[in-house]
PDB file of C-alpha atoms and ligand atoms in Angstrom:
ATOM      1  CA  MET A1240      60.589   4.594-106.682  1.00 65.00           C
ATOM      2  CA  SER A1241      58.279   2.765-103.993  1.00 86.00           C
ATOM      3  CA  GLU A1242      58.955   0.343-101.341  1.00 89.00           C
ATOM      4  CA  PHE A1243      58.061  -3.627-102.310  1.00 92.00           C
ATOM      5  CA  VAL A1244      58.733  -4.969 -98.885  1.00 95.00           C
ATOM      6  CA  LYS A1245      58.365  -3.245 -95.924  1.00 96.00           C
ATOM      7  CA  THR A1246      58.322  -4.428 -92.470  1.00 97.00           C
ATOM      8  CA  GLU A1247      57.318  -2.103 -89.846  1.00 97.00           C
ATOM      9  CA  HIS A1248      58.629  -3.496 -86.108  1.00 98.00           C
ATOM     10  CA  LEU A1249      58.204  -7.217 -86.605  1.00 97.00           C
ATOM     11  CA  SER A1250      59.307  -9.636 -84.291  1.00 96.00           C
ATOM     12  CA  PHE A1251      58.681 -13.265 -83.777  1.00 96.00           C
ATOM     13  CA  SER A1252      59.894 -16.608 -81.703  1.00 94.00           C
ATOM     14  CA  TYR A1253      58.786 -20.376 -81.807  1.00 93.00           C
ATOM     15  CA  GLU A1254      57.414 -21.130 -79.783  1.00 81.00           C
ATOM     16  CA  ASP A1255      59.661 -24.257 -78.797  1.00 66.00           C
ATOM     17  CA  GLU A1256      61.701 -22.475 -78.352  1.00 55.00           C
ATOM     18  CA  GLY A1257      62.068 -23.454 -74.273  1.00 59.00           C
ATOM     19  CA  ASP A1258      64.022 -20.989 -71.964  1.00 57.00           C
ATOM     20  CA  ARG A1259      66.370 -18.864 -74.992  1.00 57.00           C
ATOM     21  CA  GLN A1260      66.569 -15.915 -74.010  1.00 60.00           C
ATOM     22  CA  ASN A1261      65.999 -13.518 -77.143  1.00 71.00           C
ATOM     23  CA  PRO A1262      63.150 -14.123 -79.853  1.00 90.00           C
ATOM     24  CA  ALA A1263      64.367 -14.540 -83.566  1.00 95.00           C
ATOM     25  CA  LEU A1264      63.588 -11.699 -85.014  1.00 96.00           C
ATOM     26  CA  GLU A1265      62.945  -7.950 -82.444  1.00 96.00           C
ATOM     27  CA  ASP A1266      61.952  -5.352 -83.840  1.00 97.00           C
ATOM     28  CA  VAL A1267      62.922  -5.511 -87.703  1.00 97.00           C
ATOM     29  CA  SER A1268      61.703  -2.416 -89.486  1.00 97.00           C
ATOM     30  CA  ILE A1269      62.630  -2.344 -92.624  1.00 95.00           C
ATOM     31  CA  ALA A1270      61.935  -1.494 -96.742  1.00 95.00           C
ATOM     32  CA  VAL A1271      63.613  -2.980 -99.800  1.00 95.00           C
ATOM     33  CA  GLN A1272      62.699  -0.132-102.926  1.00 95.00           C
ATOM     34  CA  ASP A1273      61.548  -1.235-106.552  1.00 95.00           C
ATOM     35  CA  GLY A1274      64.486  -2.819-108.155  1.00 96.00           C
ATOM     36  CA  GLU A1275      66.356  -2.521-105.271  1.00 97.00           C
ATOM     37  CA  TYR A1276      69.500  -5.272-104.286  1.00 97.00           C
ATOM     38  CA  VAL A1277      70.194  -6.183-101.427  1.00 98.00           C
ATOM     39  CA  ALA A1278      72.038  -8.071 -98.868  1.00 97.00           C
ATOM     40  CA  ILE A1279      71.114  -9.611 -95.526  1.00 97.00           C
ATOM     41  CA  LEU A1280      74.242 -10.340 -94.161  1.00 96.00           C
ATOM     42  CA  GLY A1281      74.346 -11.827 -90.464  1.00 94.00           C
ATOM     43  CA  HIS A1282      76.606 -15.315 -89.184  1.00 90.00           C
ATOM     44  CA  ASN A1283      73.743 -18.824 -88.227  1.00 92.00           C
ATOM     45  CA  GLY A1284      72.015 -18.130 -86.233  1.00 93.00           C
ATOM     46  CA  SER A1285      71.584 -14.100 -86.392  1.00 95.00           C
ATOM     47  CA  GLY A1286      67.181 -14.953 -87.459  1.00 96.00           C
ATOM     48  CA  LYS A1287      67.579 -14.274 -91.377  1.00 96.00           C
ATOM     49  CA  SER A1288      66.099 -17.561 -92.545  1.00 95.00           C
ATOM     50  CA  THR A1289      62.669 -17.064 -89.770  1.00 96.00           C
ATOM     51  CA  PHE A1290      62.964 -13.197 -91.537  1.00 96.00           C
ATOM     52  CA  ALA A1291      62.635 -15.135 -95.506  1.00 94.00           C
ATOM     53  CA  LYS A1292      59.919 -17.067 -94.027  1.00 93.00           C
ATOM     54  CA  LEU A1293      57.911 -14.817 -92.808  1.00 95.00           C
ATOM     55  CA  LEU A1294      58.183 -12.424 -95.768  1.00 93.00           C
ATOM     56  CA  ASN A1295      57.512 -15.734 -98.203  1.00 89.00           C
ATOM     57  CA  MET A1296      53.999 -16.324 -95.220  1.00 90.00           C
ATOM     58  CA  ILE A1297      55.723 -19.547 -94.371  1.00 90.00           C
ATOM     59  CA  LEU A1298      55.493 -18.252 -90.468  1.00 93.00           C
ATOM     60  CA  SER A1299      53.176 -15.182 -89.457  1.00 93.00           C
ATOM     61  CA  PRO A1300      54.937 -12.594 -86.819  1.00 95.00           C
ATOM     62  CA  ASP A1301      53.464 -11.964 -83.258  1.00 95.00           C
ATOM     63  CA  SER A1302      53.618  -8.458 -83.924  1.00 96.00           C
ATOM     64  CA  GLY A1303      54.208  -5.768 -86.054  1.00 97.00           C
ATOM     65  CA  LYS A1304      53.604  -5.463 -90.028  1.00 97.00           C
ATOM     66  CA  ILE A1305      54.204  -6.719 -93.510  1.00 97.00           C
ATOM     67  CA  CYS A1306      53.937  -4.560 -96.316  1.00 96.00           C
ATOM     68  CA  ILE A1307      54.467  -7.042-100.354  1.00 94.00           C
ATOM     69  CA  ALA A1308      53.684  -5.474-104.044  1.00 89.00           C
ATOM     70  CA  GLY A1309      51.610  -1.902-101.484  1.00 88.00           C
ATOM     71  CA  ARG A1310      49.623  -5.345 -99.806  1.00 92.00           C
ATOM     72  CA  GLU A1311      49.068  -5.422 -96.279  1.00 95.00           C
ATOM     73  CA  VAL A1312      49.830  -9.115 -95.748  1.00 95.00           C
ATOM     74  CA  THR A1313      49.469  -9.149 -92.216  1.00 95.00           C
ATOM     75  CA  ALA A1314      46.382  -7.262 -91.917  1.00 94.00           C
ATOM     76  CA  PRO A1315      43.032 -10.022 -90.704  1.00 93.00           C
ATOM     77  CA  ASP A1316      41.199  -8.910 -94.268  1.00 94.00           C
ATOM     78  CA  PHE A1317      43.908 -10.598 -96.487  1.00 94.00           C
ATOM     79  CA  THR A1318      43.108 -14.009 -97.718  1.00 93.00           C
ATOM     80  CA  GLU A1319      44.383 -16.910 -98.491  1.00 91.00           C
ATOM     81  CA  ASP A1320      44.025 -14.963-102.847  1.00 91.00           C
ATOM     82  CA  ASP A1321      45.350 -12.478-101.304  1.00 91.00           C
ATOM     83  CA  MET A1322      48.957 -14.947-100.426  1.00 91.00           C
ATOM     84  CA  PHE A1323      48.573 -16.633-103.612  1.00 88.00           C
ATOM     85  CA  ASP A1324      48.693 -14.124-105.974  1.00 88.00           C
ATOM     86  CA  VAL A1325      51.838 -12.034-103.640  1.00 90.00           C
ATOM     87  CA  ARG A1326      53.740 -15.550-103.162  1.00 88.00           C
ATOM     88  CA  ARG A1327      53.722 -15.135-107.911  1.00 88.00           C
ATOM     89  CA  GLU A1328      55.374 -11.476-107.056  1.00 91.00           C
ATOM     90  CA  VAL A1329      58.732 -12.687-104.886  1.00 92.00           C
ATOM     91  CA  GLY A1330      59.332 -15.683-104.970  1.00 93.00           C
ATOM     92  CA  MET A1331      61.631 -17.447-102.966  1.00 93.00           C
ATOM     93  CA  VAL A1332      65.690 -19.510-103.524  1.00 94.00           C
ATOM     94  CA  PHE A1333      66.533 -22.027-101.018  1.00 94.00           C
ATOM     95  CA  GLN A1334      70.083 -23.428-100.076  1.00 93.00           C
ATOM     96  CA  ASN A1335      68.762 -27.054-100.420  1.00 93.00           C
ATOM     97  CA  PRO A1336      68.897 -26.985-104.278  1.00 89.00           C
ATOM     98  CA  ASP A1337      67.550 -30.627-104.707  1.00 91.00           C
ATOM     99  CA  ASN A1338      64.769 -30.108-102.121  1.00 90.00           C
ATOM    100  CA  GLN A1339      63.506 -27.553-104.560  1.00 89.00           C
ATOM    101  CA  LEU A1340      63.160 -29.737-108.612  1.00 91.00           C
ATOM    102  CA  VAL A1341      59.937 -31.389-108.715  1.00 90.00           C
ATOM    103  CA  ALA A1342      59.835 -32.299-112.357  1.00 94.00           C
ATOM    104  CA  THR A1343      62.109 -34.925-113.604  1.00 94.00           C
ATOM    105  CA  ILE A1344      62.318 -32.501-117.005  1.00 97.00           C
ATOM    106  CA  VAL A1345      64.173 -29.998-116.777  1.00 97.00           C
ATOM    107  CA  GLU A1346      61.236 -28.044-118.306  1.00 97.00           C
ATOM    108  CA  GLU A1347      58.723 -29.592-116.830  1.00 96.00           C
ATOM    109  CA  ASP A1348      60.332 -27.923-114.010  1.00 96.00           C
ATOM    110  CA  VAL A1349      60.333 -24.750-115.279  1.00 96.00           C
ATOM    111  CA  ALA A1350      57.060 -25.098-115.721  1.00 96.00           C
ATOM    112  CA  PHE A1351      55.102 -26.188-112.909  1.00 93.00           C
ATOM    113  CA  GLY A1352      54.869 -23.192-110.780  1.00 90.00           C
ATOM    114  CA  PRO A1353      53.343 -21.010-114.303  1.00 91.00           C
ATOM    115  CA  GLU A1354      51.253 -23.330-115.065  1.00 91.00           C
ATOM    116  CA  ASN A1355      49.089 -23.149-112.186  1.00 87.00           C
ATOM    117  CA  LEU A1356      48.139 -19.477-112.593  1.00 87.00           C
ATOM    118  CA  GLY A1357      46.600 -20.777-115.852  1.00 87.00           C
ATOM    119  CA  LEU A1358      47.817 -19.237-119.030  1.00 90.00           C
ATOM    120  CA  PRO A1359      47.378 -20.374-122.648  1.00 92.00           C
ATOM    121  CA  ARG A1360      50.139 -23.717-124.110  1.00 93.00           C
ATOM    122  CA  LYS A1361      51.626 -20.627-125.885  1.00 95.00           C
ATOM    123  CA  GLU A1362      52.777 -18.164-123.144  1.00 95.00           C
ATOM    124  CA  LEU A1363      53.515 -21.408-121.164  1.00 96.00           C
ATOM    125  CA  ARG A1364      55.637 -22.320-123.371  1.00 97.00           C
ATOM    126  CA  GLU A1365      57.386 -19.064-124.193  1.00 96.00           C
ATOM    127  CA  ARG A1366      57.453 -18.102-120.492  1.00 96.00           C
ATOM    128  CA  VAL A1367      59.958 -21.779-120.012  1.00 97.00           C
ATOM    129  CA  ASP A1368      61.782 -20.673-123.009  1.00 97.00           C
ATOM    130  CA  ARG A1369      62.826 -17.830-122.017  1.00 96.00           C
ATOM    131  CA  ALA A1370      63.781 -18.149-118.806  1.00 96.00           C
ATOM    132  CA  LEU A1371      65.610 -21.100-119.829  1.00 97.00           C
ATOM    133  CA  SER A1372      67.225 -18.313-122.180  1.00 95.00           C
ATOM    134  CA  MET A1373      67.985 -16.095-118.985  1.00 94.00           C
ATOM    135  CA  VAL A1374      70.345 -18.401-116.997  1.00 95.00           C
ATOM    136  CA  GLY A1375      71.272 -20.181-119.529  1.00 95.00           C
ATOM    137  CA  MET A1376      69.907 -22.791-119.083  1.00 97.00           C
ATOM    138  CA  ILE A1377      68.071 -23.978-123.073  1.00 97.00           C
ATOM    139  CA  GLU A1378      69.714 -25.938-124.043  1.00 97.00           C
ATOM    140  CA  TYR A1379      69.759 -28.173-121.018  1.00 98.00           C
ATOM    141  CA  ALA A1380      65.731 -28.160-121.023  1.00 97.00           C
ATOM    142  CA  GLN A1381      65.283 -31.255-122.037  1.00 97.00           C
ATOM    143  CA  HIS A1382      67.776 -32.867-119.463  1.00 97.00           C
ATOM    144  CA  ALA A1383      66.640 -34.665-116.152  1.00 96.00           C
ATOM    145  CA  PRO A1384      67.589 -32.165-113.518  1.00 95.00           C
ATOM    146  CA  HIS A1385      69.343 -34.580-111.207  1.00 91.00           C
ATOM    147  CA  ARG A1386      72.959 -34.869-113.149  1.00 92.00           C
ATOM    148  CA  LEU A1387      72.499 -31.631-112.971  1.00 95.00           C
ATOM    149  CA  SER A1388      75.859 -30.115-111.043  1.00 95.00           C
ATOM    150  CA  GLY A1389      74.472 -27.831-108.146  1.00 95.00           C
ATOM    151  CA  GLY A1390      75.248 -24.685-110.142  1.00 95.00           C
ATOM    152  CA  GLN A1391      72.839 -25.615-112.962  1.00 96.00           C
ATOM    153  CA  LYS A1392      69.809 -27.152-110.608  1.00 96.00           C
ATOM    154  CA  GLN A1393      69.886 -23.214-108.184  1.00 95.00           C
ATOM    155  CA  ARG A1394      69.225 -22.078-112.043  1.00 96.00           C
ATOM    156  CA  ILE A1395      66.872 -24.407-112.832  1.00 96.00           C
ATOM    157  CA  ALA A1396      64.508 -23.353-109.861  1.00 95.00           C
ATOM    158  CA  ILE A1397      65.900 -19.644-110.124  1.00 96.00           C
ATOM    159  CA  ALA A1398      63.610 -20.796-114.605  1.00 96.00           C
ATOM    160  CA  GLY A1399      61.133 -21.891-111.963  1.00 95.00           C
ATOM    161  CA  ILE A1400      60.325 -18.549-110.511  1.00 95.00           C
ATOM    162  CA  ILE A1401      61.313 -16.524-113.923  1.00 95.00           C
ATOM    163  CA  ALA A1402      58.993 -17.643-115.271  1.00 95.00           C
ATOM    164  CA  MET A1403      56.000 -17.003-112.710  1.00 94.00           C
ATOM    165  CA  MET A1404      57.163 -12.919-114.070  1.00 93.00           C
ATOM    166  CA  PRO A1405      58.027 -11.966-110.085  1.00 94.00           C
ATOM    167  CA  LYS A1406      58.440  -8.191-108.880  1.00 95.00           C
ATOM    168  CA  CYS A1407      60.928  -9.565-106.289  1.00 95.00           C
ATOM    169  CA  ILE A1408      63.620 -12.987-105.290  1.00 95.00           C
ATOM    170  CA  ILE A1409      64.662 -13.482-102.241  1.00 95.00           C
ATOM    171  CA  PHE A1410      67.324 -16.202-102.703  1.00 96.00           C
ATOM    172  CA  ASP A1411      67.999 -17.468 -98.482  1.00 96.00           C
ATOM    173  CA  GLU A1412      71.953 -17.983 -98.909  1.00 95.00           C
ATOM    174  CA  ALA A1413      70.847 -20.237-102.721  1.00 94.00           C
ATOM    175  CA  THR A1414      74.428 -20.804-103.129  1.00 94.00           C
ATOM    176  CA  ALA A1415      75.606 -21.393 -99.459  1.00 92.00           C
ATOM    177  CA  MET A1416      75.661 -25.372-100.574  1.00 91.00           C
ATOM    178  CA  LEU A1417      77.495 -24.556-104.175  1.00 91.00           C
ATOM    179  CA  ASP A1418      80.928 -24.908-105.129  1.00 92.00           C
ATOM    180  CA  PRO A1419      82.430 -21.769-106.294  1.00 92.00           C
ATOM    181  CA  LEU A1420      81.812 -21.927-109.785  1.00 93.00           C
ATOM    182  CA  GLY A1421      78.021 -23.361-109.104  1.00 91.00           C
ATOM    183  CA  ARG A1422      78.191 -20.232-106.668  1.00 93.00           C
ATOM    184  CA  ARG A1423      79.560 -18.004-109.372  1.00 93.00           C
ATOM    185  CA  GLU A1424      77.253 -19.037-111.515  1.00 92.00           C
ATOM    186  CA  VAL A1425      74.213 -18.233-109.058  1.00 93.00           C
ATOM    187  CA  MET A1426      75.704 -15.018-108.446  1.00 95.00           C
ATOM    188  CA  SER A1427      75.436 -13.109-112.125  1.00 94.00           C
ATOM    189  CA  THR A1428      72.419 -15.001-112.466  1.00 94.00           C
ATOM    190  CA  MET A1429      71.023 -12.151-109.729  1.00 95.00           C
ATOM    191  CA  ASP A1430      73.458  -9.628-111.557  1.00 96.00           C
ATOM    192  CA  MET A1431      71.595 -10.459-114.425  1.00 95.00           C
ATOM    193  CA  LEU A1432      68.682 -10.341-112.892  1.00 95.00           C
ATOM    194  CA  ASN A1433      68.392  -7.109-111.075  1.00 97.00           C
ATOM    195  CA  ARG A1434      70.704  -5.193-113.412  1.00 96.00           C
ATOM    196  CA  ASP A1435      68.783  -6.022-117.029  1.00 95.00           C
ATOM    197  CA  HIS A1436      65.159  -7.393-115.935  1.00 93.00           C
ATOM    198  CA  HIS A1437      64.671  -4.510-112.474  1.00 95.00           C
ATOM    199  CA  ILE A1438      63.803  -6.892-110.944  1.00 96.00           C
ATOM    200  CA  ALA A1439      64.309  -6.865-106.389  1.00 97.00           C
ATOM    201  CA  ILE A1440      66.640  -9.259-105.175  1.00 97.00           C
ATOM    202  CA  LEU A1441      67.112  -9.858-101.257  1.00 97.00           C
ATOM    203  CA  ASN A1442      69.978 -11.790-100.593  1.00 97.00           C
ATOM    204  CA  ILE A1443      70.796 -13.291 -98.003  1.00 96.00           C
ATOM    205  CA  THR A1444      74.258 -14.547 -97.301  1.00 94.00           C
ATOM    206  CA  HIS A1445      77.418 -14.401 -95.281  1.00 89.00           C
ATOM    207  CA  TYR A1446      79.207 -14.353 -98.026  1.00 90.00           C
ATOM    208  CA  MET A1447      80.767 -11.334 -97.316  1.00 89.00           C
ATOM    209  CA  ASP A1448      82.289 -11.229-101.614  1.00 88.00           C
ATOM    210  CA  GLU A1449      78.513 -11.144-102.505  1.00 92.00           C
ATOM    211  CA  ALA A1450      77.072  -8.567-100.223  1.00 94.00           C
ATOM    212  CA  ALA A1451      79.375  -6.597-101.976  1.00 92.00           C
ATOM    213  CA  HIS A1452      77.964  -6.683-105.239  1.00 92.00           C
ATOM    214  CA  ALA A1453      74.228  -4.834-103.299  1.00 96.00           C
ATOM    215  CA  ASP A1454      73.336  -1.510-103.751  1.00 96.00           C
ATOM    216  CA  ARG A1455      72.333  -2.100 -99.553  1.00 97.00           C
ATOM    217  CA  ILE A1456      73.688  -4.390 -96.435  1.00 97.00           C
ATOM    218  CA  ILE A1457      71.966  -4.869 -94.288  1.00 97.00           C
ATOM    219  CA  VAL A1458      73.339  -6.884 -91.502  1.00 97.00           C
ATOM    220  CA  VAL A1459      71.623  -8.252 -88.692  1.00 97.00           C
ATOM    221  CA  ASN A1460      73.230  -9.616 -85.322  1.00 96.00           C
ATOM    222  CA  ASP A1461      70.552 -11.604 -82.615  1.00 95.00           C
ATOM    223  CA  GLY A1462      67.625 -11.246 -84.546  1.00 96.00           C
ATOM    224  CA  ARG A1463      67.912  -7.434 -85.036  1.00 97.00           C
ATOM    225  CA  VAL A1464      69.146  -5.110 -87.285  1.00 97.00           C
ATOM    226  CA  TYR A1465      72.340  -3.886 -86.532  1.00 97.00           C
ATOM    227  CA  MET A1466      73.962  -2.012 -89.697  1.00 97.00           C
ATOM    228  CA  ASP A1467      72.505  -0.576 -92.476  1.00 97.00           C
ATOM    229  CA  GLY A1468      74.136   0.863 -95.383  1.00 96.00           C
ATOM    230  CA  THR A1469      75.646   0.378 -98.228  1.00 95.00           C
ATOM    231  CA  PRO A1470      78.057  -2.031 -99.471  1.00 94.00           C
ATOM    232  CA  GLY A1471      81.060   1.344 -99.444  1.00 92.00           C
ATOM    233  CA  GLU A1472      79.388   2.734 -96.070  1.00 94.00           C
ATOM    234  CA  VAL A1473      79.242  -0.973 -93.803  1.00 95.00           C
ATOM    235  CA  PHE A1474      82.698  -2.452 -94.637  1.00 93.00           C
ATOM    236  CA  SER A1475      83.991   0.740 -93.496  1.00 91.00           C
ATOM    237  CA  ARG A1476      82.912   0.025 -90.232  1.00 94.00           C
ATOM    238  CA  ILE A1477      84.806  -2.951 -89.466  1.00 93.00           C
ATOM    239  CA  ASP A1478      85.013  -3.698 -86.132  1.00 93.00           C
ATOM    240  CA  GLU A1479      81.325  -2.688 -85.639  1.00 96.00           C
ATOM    241  CA  LEU A1480      81.552  -6.158 -88.038  1.00 95.00           C
ATOM    242  CA  HIS A1481      84.544  -7.985 -85.707  1.00 94.00           C
ATOM    243  CA  ALA A1482      82.386  -7.226 -82.440  1.00 96.00           C
ATOM    244  CA  ILE A1483      79.541  -9.320 -82.855  1.00 95.00           C
ATOM    245  CA  GLY A1484      82.184 -12.194 -85.405  1.00 93.00           C
ATOM    246  CA  LEU A1485      81.466 -10.919 -88.974  1.00 94.00           C
ATOM    247  CA  GLU A1486      84.975 -10.335 -90.963  1.00 90.00           C
ATOM    248  CA  ALA A1487      85.358  -7.049 -93.961  1.00 90.00           C
ATOM    249  CA  PRO A1488      85.676  -8.426 -97.050  1.00 89.00           C
ATOM    250  CA  GLN A1489      89.844 -10.174 -97.347  1.00 87.00           C
ATOM    251  CA  THR A1490      90.874  -6.781 -99.528  1.00 87.00           C
ATOM    252  CA  THR A1491      89.059  -3.807 -96.316  1.00 89.00           C
ATOM    253  CA  GLU A1492      90.212  -6.667 -94.094  1.00 90.00           C
ATOM    254  CA  LEU A1493      93.940  -6.734 -95.355  1.00 89.00           C
ATOM    255  CA  PHE A1494      94.144  -2.621 -95.812  1.00 88.00           C
ATOM    256  CA  ASP A1495      92.723  -1.933 -92.483  1.00 89.00           C
ATOM    257  CA  PHE A1496      96.014  -3.951 -91.501  1.00 91.00           C
ATOM    258  CA  LEU A1497      99.125  -2.647 -93.373  1.00 90.00           C
ATOM    259  CA  ARG A1498      96.875   0.896 -92.268  1.00 89.00           C
ATOM    260  CA  ARG A1499      97.613  -0.258 -88.805  1.00 91.00           C
ATOM    261  CA  GLU A1500     101.095  -1.273 -89.370  1.00 92.00           C
ATOM    262  CA  GLY A1501     101.841   1.909 -90.694  1.00 90.00           C
ATOM    263  CA  CYS A1502     101.100   2.031 -94.978  1.00 87.00           C
ATOM    264  CA  PRO A1503     100.018   4.742 -96.520  1.00 87.00           C
ATOM    265  CA  LEU A1504      96.421   2.584 -97.517  1.00 85.00           C
ATOM    266  CA  PRO A1505      92.871   4.626 -98.686  1.00 81.00           C
ATOM    267  CA  ALA A1506      89.737   3.766 -95.824  1.00 79.00           C
ATOM    268  CA  GLY A1507      87.260   1.951 -95.614  1.00 78.00           C
ATOM    269  CA  TYR A1508      86.182  -0.285 -97.668  1.00 78.00           C
ATOM    270  CA  THR A1509      87.506  -0.376-101.387  1.00 76.00           C
ATOM    271  CA  GLU A1510      87.116  -2.444-104.473  1.00 80.00           C
ATOM    272  CA  ASP A1511      89.123  -4.591-106.101  1.00 79.00           C
ATOM    273  CA  GLU A1512      89.860  -2.689-109.012  1.00 83.00           C
ATOM    274  CA  ALA A1513      90.519   0.458-106.965  1.00 83.00           C
ATOM    275  CA  CYS A1514      92.779  -2.060-104.094  1.00 85.00           C
ATOM    276  CA  ILE A1515      95.522  -3.478-107.079  1.00 87.00           C
ATOM    277  CA  ASP A1516      95.790   0.756-108.377  1.00 88.00           C
ATOM    278  CA  ALA A1517      96.043   2.061-104.368  1.00 86.00           C
ATOM    279  CA  LEU A1518      98.860  -1.186-103.669  1.00 86.00           C
ATOM    280  CA  VAL A1519     100.196  -0.683-107.477  1.00 88.00           C
ATOM    281  CA  ARG A1520     100.436   3.509-106.122  1.00 87.00           C
ATOM    282  CA  LEU A1521     102.443   1.897-102.290  1.00 84.00           C
ATOM    283  CA  TYR A1522     104.551  -0.559-104.454  1.00 85.00           C
ATOM    284  CA  GLU A1523     105.191   2.562-106.836  1.00 88.00           C
ATOM    285  CA  GLU A1524     106.387   5.282-104.469  1.00 83.00           C
ATOM    286  CA  ALA A1525     108.444   2.934-102.164  1.00 77.00           C
TER     287      ALA A1525
HETATM  288  P1  ADP B2296      69.857 -17.064 -89.702  1.00 59.88           P
HETATM  289  O1  ADP B2296      69.200 -18.225 -90.966  1.00 59.88           O
HETATM  290  O2  ADP B2296      70.451 -16.333 -89.470  1.00 59.88           O
HETATM  291  O3  ADP B2296      70.763 -18.764 -89.294  1.00 59.88           O
HETATM  292  P2  ADP B2296      67.023 -18.488 -88.112  1.00 59.88           P
HETATM  293  O4  ADP B2296      66.227 -17.530 -88.615  1.00 59.88           O
HETATM  294  O5  ADP B2296      67.644 -19.571 -88.998  1.00 59.88           O
HETATM  295  O6  ADP B2296      69.062 -18.201 -88.713  1.00 59.88           O
HETATM  296  O7  ADP B2296      67.361 -19.149 -86.566  1.00 59.88           O
HETATM  297  C1  ADP B2296      67.543 -17.827 -86.256  1.00 59.88           C
HETATM  298  C2  ADP B2296      67.201 -18.279 -84.514  1.00 59.88           C
HETATM  299  O8  ADP B2296      66.420 -19.477 -84.253  1.00 59.88           O
HETATM  300  C3  ADP B2296      67.946 -19.111 -84.252  1.00 59.88           C
HETATM  301  O9  ADP B2296      68.464 -19.501 -82.327  1.00 59.88           O
HETATM  302  C4  ADP B2296      66.921 -20.912 -84.064  1.00 59.88           C
HETATM  303  O10 ADP B2296      68.356 -22.210 -83.624  1.00 59.88           O
HETATM  304  C5  ADP B2296      66.279 -20.278 -83.967  1.00 59.88           C
HETATM  305  N1  ADP B2296      65.030 -21.118 -84.568  1.00 59.88           N
HETATM  306  C6  ADP B2296      65.438 -21.209 -85.911  1.00 59.88           C
HETATM  307  N2  ADP B2296      64.323 -22.304 -86.025  1.00 59.88           N
HETATM  308  C7  ADP B2296      63.871 -22.700 -85.519  1.00 59.88           C
HETATM  309  C8  ADP B2296      62.772 -23.219 -85.313  1.00 59.88           C
HETATM  310  N3  ADP B2296      61.814 -24.430 -86.244  1.00 59.88           N
HETATM  311  N4  ADP B2296      62.834 -23.382 -84.024  1.00 59.88           N
HETATM  312  C9  ADP B2296      62.578 -23.651 -83.454  1.00 59.88           C
HETATM  313  N5  ADP B2296      63.581 -22.685 -83.385  1.00 59.88           N
HETATM  314  C10 ADP B2296      64.596 -22.247 -84.020  1.00 59.88           C
HETATM  315 MG1   MG B2297      69.802 -19.513 -92.413  1.00 59.88          MG
END
């Protein structure tokens, strides 16, 4: 395995921060491996979007290094052509689905990115159809995007990225504006892209249940990395999560509460299925 995204001692301040004490990001060093599924978790204002914009080169850091797909994007000799190449390898899905759709027909929207790659007509067609099939939206190819649900719109936005054949997709709170069904649609799309297509996923979220899908969770607070570990490791440190205003998943919180009340339940993070087993055992033993 090799590192697909790597940052070293990354720091960034917004110019118009006025009398703010802390920079938006400070000394952030993380790595995401090829094909890894990582969640970045943190409450509002913790620097998550700033981090995403640095990775996508919408912003450039005050100090520190960013490497993507083996290229140092912060190097002085990094050109605009290089940027074009890197952007093709790292797609981004943002919060508001309406801001990401550019065309009046779904398939034209999906074709928008890859059209700029100068592909032959046939390959473009194949890529668009494949991407729409992957997100389960092929039957909407001729529809008008603005008439779709939020979850469907996000899946169209994702299809537009898949059609570029990236190695990594960054989702910045991509489910925050969706209803529960839309959230589930987008989450299972992320899971599928990672599991079946080996696309690295960086899911920036404030939802615990979403973060639990990842191989690894990086918790950020006040622009710094606060924890970095598996869901099991991170969610077991419940007091430290509470200290920065976050909560563990509901079942972990419940088990923690019941344990403090004297119930013999397993400590730390337990996946949903195992939670049910533990509760059944507890009930049978009572
Ligand atoms: P998150 O995505 O975790 O909510 P952000 O990266 O958006 O956090 O913000 C990190 C910090 O930077 C916050 O304190 C926020 O107020 C500040 N910030 C974000 N965008 C700007 C901006 N365009 N100008 C000035 N300050 C900003
Ligand atoms: Mg944000």
